[in-house]
mmCIF file of C-alpha atoms and ligand atoms in Angstrom:
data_model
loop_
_atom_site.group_PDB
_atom_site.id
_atom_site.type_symbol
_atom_site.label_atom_id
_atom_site.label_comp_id
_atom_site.label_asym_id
_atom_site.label_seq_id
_atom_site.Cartn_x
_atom_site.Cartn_y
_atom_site.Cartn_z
ATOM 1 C CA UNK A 260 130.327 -5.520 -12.533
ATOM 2 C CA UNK A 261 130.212 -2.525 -15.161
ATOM 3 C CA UNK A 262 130.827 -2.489 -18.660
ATOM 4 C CA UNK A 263 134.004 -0.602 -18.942
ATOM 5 C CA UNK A 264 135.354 1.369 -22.157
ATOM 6 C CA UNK A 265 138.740 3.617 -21.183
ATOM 7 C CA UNK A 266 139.644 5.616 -24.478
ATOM 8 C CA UNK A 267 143.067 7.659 -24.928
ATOM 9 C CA UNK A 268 145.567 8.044 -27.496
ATOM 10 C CA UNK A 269 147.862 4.484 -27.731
ATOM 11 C CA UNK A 270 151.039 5.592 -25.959
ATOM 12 C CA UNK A 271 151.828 4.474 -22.376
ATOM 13 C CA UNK A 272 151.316 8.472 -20.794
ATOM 14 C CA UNK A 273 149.504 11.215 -21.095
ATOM 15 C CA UNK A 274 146.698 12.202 -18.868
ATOM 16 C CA UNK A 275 144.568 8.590 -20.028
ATOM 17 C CA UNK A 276 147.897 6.534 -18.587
ATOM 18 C CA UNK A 277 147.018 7.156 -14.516
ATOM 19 C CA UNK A 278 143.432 5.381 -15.003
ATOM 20 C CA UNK A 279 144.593 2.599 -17.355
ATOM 21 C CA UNK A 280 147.686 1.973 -14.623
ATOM 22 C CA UNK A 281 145.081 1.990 -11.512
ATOM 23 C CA UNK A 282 142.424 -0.376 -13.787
ATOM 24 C CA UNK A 283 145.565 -2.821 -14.534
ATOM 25 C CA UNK A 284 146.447 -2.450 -11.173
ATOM 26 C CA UNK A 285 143.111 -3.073 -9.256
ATOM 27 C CA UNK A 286 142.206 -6.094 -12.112
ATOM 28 C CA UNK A 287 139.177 -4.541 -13.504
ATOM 29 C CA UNK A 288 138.547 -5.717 -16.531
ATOM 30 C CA UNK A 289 138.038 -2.737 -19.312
ATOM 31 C CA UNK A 290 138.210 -2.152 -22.911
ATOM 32 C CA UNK A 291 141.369 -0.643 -23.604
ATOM 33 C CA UNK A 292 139.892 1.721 -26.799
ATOM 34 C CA UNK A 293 143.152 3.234 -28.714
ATOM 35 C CA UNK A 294 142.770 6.397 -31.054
ATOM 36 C CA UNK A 295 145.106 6.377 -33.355
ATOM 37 C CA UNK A 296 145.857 9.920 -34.730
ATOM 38 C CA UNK A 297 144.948 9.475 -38.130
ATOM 39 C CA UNK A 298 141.353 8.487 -37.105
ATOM 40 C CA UNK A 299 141.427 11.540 -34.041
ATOM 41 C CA UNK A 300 139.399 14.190 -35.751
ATOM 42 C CA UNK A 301 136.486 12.210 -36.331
ATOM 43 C CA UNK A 302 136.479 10.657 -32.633
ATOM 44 C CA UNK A 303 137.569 14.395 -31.351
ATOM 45 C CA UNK A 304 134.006 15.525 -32.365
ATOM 46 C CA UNK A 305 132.351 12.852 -30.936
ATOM 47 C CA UNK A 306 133.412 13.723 -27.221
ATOM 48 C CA UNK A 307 131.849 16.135 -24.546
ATOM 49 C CA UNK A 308 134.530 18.825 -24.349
ATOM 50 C CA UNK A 309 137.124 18.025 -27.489
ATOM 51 C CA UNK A 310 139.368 15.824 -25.756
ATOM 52 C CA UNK A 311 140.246 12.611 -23.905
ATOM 53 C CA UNK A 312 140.304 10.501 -22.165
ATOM 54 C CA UNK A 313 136.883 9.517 -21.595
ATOM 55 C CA UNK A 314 135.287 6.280 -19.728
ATOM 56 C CA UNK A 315 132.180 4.709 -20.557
ATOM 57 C CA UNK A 316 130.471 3.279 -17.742
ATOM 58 C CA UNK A 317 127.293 1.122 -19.469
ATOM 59 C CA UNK A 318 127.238 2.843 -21.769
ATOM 60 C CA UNK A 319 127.410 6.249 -20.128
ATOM 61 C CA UNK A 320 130.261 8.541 -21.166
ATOM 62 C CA UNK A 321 132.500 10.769 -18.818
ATOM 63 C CA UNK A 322 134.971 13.135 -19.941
ATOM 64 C CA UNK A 323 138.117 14.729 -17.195
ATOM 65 C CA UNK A 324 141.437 13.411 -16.874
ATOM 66 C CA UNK A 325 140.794 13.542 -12.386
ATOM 67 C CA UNK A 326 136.967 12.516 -12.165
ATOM 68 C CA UNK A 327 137.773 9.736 -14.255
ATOM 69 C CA UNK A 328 140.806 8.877 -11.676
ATOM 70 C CA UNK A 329 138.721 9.366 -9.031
ATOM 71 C CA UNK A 330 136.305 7.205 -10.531
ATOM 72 C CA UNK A 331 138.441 4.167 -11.496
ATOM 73 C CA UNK A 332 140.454 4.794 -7.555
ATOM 74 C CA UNK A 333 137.293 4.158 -6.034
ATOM 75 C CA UNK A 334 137.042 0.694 -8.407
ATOM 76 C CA UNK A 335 140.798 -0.418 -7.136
ATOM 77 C CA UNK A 336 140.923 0.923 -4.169
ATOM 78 C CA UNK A 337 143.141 3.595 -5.210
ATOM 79 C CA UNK A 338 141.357 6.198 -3.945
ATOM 80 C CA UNK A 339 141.088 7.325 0.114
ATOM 81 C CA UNK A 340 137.731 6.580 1.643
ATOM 82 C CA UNK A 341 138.581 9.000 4.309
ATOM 83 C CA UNK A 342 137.860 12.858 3.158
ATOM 84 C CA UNK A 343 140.680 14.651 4.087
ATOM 85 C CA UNK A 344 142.961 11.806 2.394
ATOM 86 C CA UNK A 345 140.456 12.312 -0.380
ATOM 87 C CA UNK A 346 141.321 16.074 -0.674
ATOM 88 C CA UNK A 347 145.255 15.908 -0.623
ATOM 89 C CA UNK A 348 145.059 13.276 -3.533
ATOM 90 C CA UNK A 349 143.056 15.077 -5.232
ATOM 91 C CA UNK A 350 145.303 18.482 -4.427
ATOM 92 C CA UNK A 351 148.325 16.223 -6.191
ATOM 93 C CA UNK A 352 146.391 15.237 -9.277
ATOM 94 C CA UNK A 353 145.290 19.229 -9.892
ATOM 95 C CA UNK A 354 148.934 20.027 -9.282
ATOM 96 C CA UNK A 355 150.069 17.701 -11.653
ATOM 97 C CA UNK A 356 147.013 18.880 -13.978
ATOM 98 C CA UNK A 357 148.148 22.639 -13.853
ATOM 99 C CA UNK A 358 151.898 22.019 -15.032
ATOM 100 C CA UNK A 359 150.888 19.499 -17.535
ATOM 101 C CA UNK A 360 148.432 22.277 -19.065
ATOM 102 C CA UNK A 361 151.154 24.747 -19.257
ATOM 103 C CA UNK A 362 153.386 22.009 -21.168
ATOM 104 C CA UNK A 363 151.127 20.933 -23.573
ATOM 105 C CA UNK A 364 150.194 24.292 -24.517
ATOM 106 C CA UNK A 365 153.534 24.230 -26.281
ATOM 107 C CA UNK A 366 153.421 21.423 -28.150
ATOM 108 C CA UNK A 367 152.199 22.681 -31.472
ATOM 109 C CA UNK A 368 154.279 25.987 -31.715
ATOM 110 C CA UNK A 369 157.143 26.882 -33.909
ATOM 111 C CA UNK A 370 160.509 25.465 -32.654
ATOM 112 C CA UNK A 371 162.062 28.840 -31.253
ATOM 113 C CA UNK A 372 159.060 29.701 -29.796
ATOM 114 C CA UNK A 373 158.561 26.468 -28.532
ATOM 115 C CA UNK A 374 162.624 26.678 -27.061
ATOM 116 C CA UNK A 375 162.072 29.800 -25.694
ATOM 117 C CA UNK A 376 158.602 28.979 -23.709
ATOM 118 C CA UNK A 377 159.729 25.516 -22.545
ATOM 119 C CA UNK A 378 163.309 27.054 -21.218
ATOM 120 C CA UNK A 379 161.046 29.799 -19.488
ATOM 121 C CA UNK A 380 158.746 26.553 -17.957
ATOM 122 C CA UNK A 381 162.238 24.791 -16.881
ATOM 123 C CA UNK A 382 163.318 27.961 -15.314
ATOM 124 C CA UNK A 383 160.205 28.762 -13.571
ATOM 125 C CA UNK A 384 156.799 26.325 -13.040
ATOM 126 C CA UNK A 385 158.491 23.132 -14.137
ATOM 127 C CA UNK A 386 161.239 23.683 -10.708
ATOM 128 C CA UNK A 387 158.538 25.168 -8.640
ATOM 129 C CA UNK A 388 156.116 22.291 -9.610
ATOM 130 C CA UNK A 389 158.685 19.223 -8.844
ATOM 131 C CA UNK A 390 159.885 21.034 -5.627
ATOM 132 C CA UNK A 391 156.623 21.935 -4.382
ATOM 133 C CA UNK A 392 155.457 18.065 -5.127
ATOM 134 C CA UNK A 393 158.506 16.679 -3.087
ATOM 135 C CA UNK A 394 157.872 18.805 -0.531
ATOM 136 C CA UNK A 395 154.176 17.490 -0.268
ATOM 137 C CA UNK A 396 155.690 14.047 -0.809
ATOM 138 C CA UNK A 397 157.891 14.802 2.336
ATOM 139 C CA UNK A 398 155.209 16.144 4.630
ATOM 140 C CA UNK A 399 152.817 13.314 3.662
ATOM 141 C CA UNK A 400 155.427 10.810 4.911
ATOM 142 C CA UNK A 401 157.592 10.658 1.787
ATOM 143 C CA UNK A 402 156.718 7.388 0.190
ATOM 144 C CA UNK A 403 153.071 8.049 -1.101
ATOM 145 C CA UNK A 404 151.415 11.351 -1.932
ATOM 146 C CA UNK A 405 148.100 10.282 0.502
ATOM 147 C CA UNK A 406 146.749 8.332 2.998
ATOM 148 C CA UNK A 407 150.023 6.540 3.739
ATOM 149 C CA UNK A 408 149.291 3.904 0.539
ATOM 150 C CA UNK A 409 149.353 4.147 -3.307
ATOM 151 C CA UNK A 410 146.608 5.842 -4.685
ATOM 152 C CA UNK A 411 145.574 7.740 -8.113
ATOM 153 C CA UNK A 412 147.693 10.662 -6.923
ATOM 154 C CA UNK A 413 151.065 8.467 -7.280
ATOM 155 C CA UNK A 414 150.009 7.371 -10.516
ATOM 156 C CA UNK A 415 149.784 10.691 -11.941
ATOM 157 C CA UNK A 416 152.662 11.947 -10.569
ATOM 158 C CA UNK A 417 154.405 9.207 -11.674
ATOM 159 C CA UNK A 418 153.153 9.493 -15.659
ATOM 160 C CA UNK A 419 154.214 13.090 -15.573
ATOM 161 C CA UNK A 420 158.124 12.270 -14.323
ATOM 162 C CA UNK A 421 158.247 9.349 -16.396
ATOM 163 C CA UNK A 422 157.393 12.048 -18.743
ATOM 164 C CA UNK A 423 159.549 14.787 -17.989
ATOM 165 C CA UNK A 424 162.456 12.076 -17.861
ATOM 166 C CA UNK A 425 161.511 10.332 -21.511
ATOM 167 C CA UNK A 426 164.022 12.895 -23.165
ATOM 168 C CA UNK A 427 160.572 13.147 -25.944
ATOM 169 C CA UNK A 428 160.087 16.987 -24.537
ATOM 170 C CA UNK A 429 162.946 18.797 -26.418
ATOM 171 C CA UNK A 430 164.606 22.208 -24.878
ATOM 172 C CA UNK A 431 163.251 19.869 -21.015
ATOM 173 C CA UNK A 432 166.579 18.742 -20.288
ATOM 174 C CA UNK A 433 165.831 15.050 -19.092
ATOM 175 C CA UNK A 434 168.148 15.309 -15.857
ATOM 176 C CA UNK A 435 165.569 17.940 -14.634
ATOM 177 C CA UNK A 436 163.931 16.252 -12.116
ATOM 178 C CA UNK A 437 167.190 14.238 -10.620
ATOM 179 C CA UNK A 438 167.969 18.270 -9.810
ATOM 180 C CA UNK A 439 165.534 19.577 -8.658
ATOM 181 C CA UNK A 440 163.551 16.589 -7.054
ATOM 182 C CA UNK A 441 165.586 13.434 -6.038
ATOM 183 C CA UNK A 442 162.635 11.969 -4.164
ATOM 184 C CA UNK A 443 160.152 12.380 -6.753
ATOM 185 C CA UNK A 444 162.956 10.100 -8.725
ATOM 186 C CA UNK A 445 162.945 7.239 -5.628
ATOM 187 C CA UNK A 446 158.732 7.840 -5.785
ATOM 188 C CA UNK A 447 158.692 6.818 -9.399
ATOM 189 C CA UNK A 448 161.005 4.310 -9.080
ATOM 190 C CA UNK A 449 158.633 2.940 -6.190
ATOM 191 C CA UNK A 450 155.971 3.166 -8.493
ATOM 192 C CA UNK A 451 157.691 1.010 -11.339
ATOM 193 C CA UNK A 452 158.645 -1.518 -8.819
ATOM 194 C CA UNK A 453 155.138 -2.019 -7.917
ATOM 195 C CA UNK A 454 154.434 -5.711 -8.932
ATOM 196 C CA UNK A 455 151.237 -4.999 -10.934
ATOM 197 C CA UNK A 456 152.851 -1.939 -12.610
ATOM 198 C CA UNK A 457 155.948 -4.121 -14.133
ATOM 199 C CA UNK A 458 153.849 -6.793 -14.917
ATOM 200 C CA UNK A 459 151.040 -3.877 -16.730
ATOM 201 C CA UNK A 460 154.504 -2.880 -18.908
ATOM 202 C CA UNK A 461 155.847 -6.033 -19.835
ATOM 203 C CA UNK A 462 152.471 -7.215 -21.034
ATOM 204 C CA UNK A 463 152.730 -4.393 -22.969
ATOM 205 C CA UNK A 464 156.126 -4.761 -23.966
ATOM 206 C CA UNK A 465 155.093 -7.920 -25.453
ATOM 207 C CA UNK A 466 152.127 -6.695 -27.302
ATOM 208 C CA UNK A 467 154.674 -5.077 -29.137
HETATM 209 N N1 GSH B 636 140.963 18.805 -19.020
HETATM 210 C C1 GSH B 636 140.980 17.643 -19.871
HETATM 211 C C2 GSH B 636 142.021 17.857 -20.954
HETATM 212 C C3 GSH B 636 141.874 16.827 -22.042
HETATM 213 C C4 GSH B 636 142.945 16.994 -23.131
HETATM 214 O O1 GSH B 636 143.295 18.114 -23.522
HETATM 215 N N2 GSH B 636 143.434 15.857 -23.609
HETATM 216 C C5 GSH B 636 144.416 15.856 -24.665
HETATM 217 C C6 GSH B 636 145.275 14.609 -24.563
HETATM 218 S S1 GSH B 636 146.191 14.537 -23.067
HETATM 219 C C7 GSH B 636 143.707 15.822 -26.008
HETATM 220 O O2 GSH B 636 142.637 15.250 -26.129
HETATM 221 N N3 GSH B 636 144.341 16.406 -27.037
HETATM 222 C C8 GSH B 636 143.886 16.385 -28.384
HETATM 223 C C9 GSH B 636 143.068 17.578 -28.770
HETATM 224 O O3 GSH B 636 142.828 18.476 -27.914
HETATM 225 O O4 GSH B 636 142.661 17.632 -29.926
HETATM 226 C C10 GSH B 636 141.279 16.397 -19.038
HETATM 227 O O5 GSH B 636 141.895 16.538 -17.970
HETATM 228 O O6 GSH B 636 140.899 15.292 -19.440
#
């Protein structure tokens, strides 16, 4: 079996959170390689593009938030052998990737700016993102995004609602997504049920 080294910041989200969720969940063993933000400008310049997370593979480095999914779905079976299935989880994790881009990009402004441009994400991409997803949810059977069966694509989705629900975004009011996209709720909630997913958080919870 590979040598395995997942790196992301050490909070359970972010774009690092769908690979470490599908590598709990498939029972691949990996290193589970924290960066703390006081030592993140020193790692930052060590990695291909200026960000994470990253996987090391033997020794071999890859950088993207979706290969790496991809990658690790393939190891747990978490990932659709058939091509088409392939392409709509894939078309889920880009979605996902597009809105998340447009939220981070706010996260260092000044708070009014910051107010103003999330309120204008709420408004616009944020609804048209979560209604879009349920409706893709709906046409794909409405309990998983592809193939019928959990795969990377439910993960991410499911990092980004826990997300927009966490109440850590300000000016994203948290009830957003009950709104706008009630089955995206009963997917996450799906999601959290899954057996290995509560036992991946309570291990954590008792890492403290
Ligand atoms: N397109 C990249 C984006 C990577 C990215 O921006 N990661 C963020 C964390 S979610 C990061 O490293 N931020 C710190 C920085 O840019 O200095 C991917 O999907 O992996």
């Amino acid at each position: 079996m590979a040598k395995l080294k997942l790196t992301y910041f050490d909070f359970d989200g972010g774009r690092g959170e769908p690979a470490r969720l599908a590598l709990a969940i498939g029972g691949i063993a990996f290193e589970d390689d924290r960066v703390g933000f006081a030592d993140w400008p020193r790692r930052k310049a060590e990695t291909p593009y200026g960000g994470v997370p990253l996987l090391e593979v033997n020794g071999e480095t890859v950088a993207q938030s979706n290969g790496i999914n991809r990658y690790v779905g393939k190891l747990a079976d978490l990932y659709p052998g058939d091509a088409w299935q392939a392409a709509v989880c894939d078309e889920v994790m880009d979605a996902v990737e597009e809105i998340t881009t447009k939220v981070t990009a706010t996260f260092d402004l000044p708070d009014e700016q910051k107010k103003a441009q999330r309120q204008a994400l709420v408004a616009g991409p944020i609804t048209s993102y979560l209604a879009r997803l349920q409706q893709r949810l709906e046409a794909h059977g409405g309990r998983y995004f592809a193939g019928d069966r959990l795969s990377v694509a439910d993960l991410k989705v499911f990092v980004w609602i826990r997300h927009l629900q966490s109440g850590k975004l300000d000016h994203i009011p948290i009830d957003v997504v009950d709104r706008v996209a009630p089955k995206l709720v009963e997917h996450c909630e799906r999601i959290a049920a899954h057996p290995a997913v509560t036992a991946y958080y309570a291990k954590r919870r008792a890492a403290g």
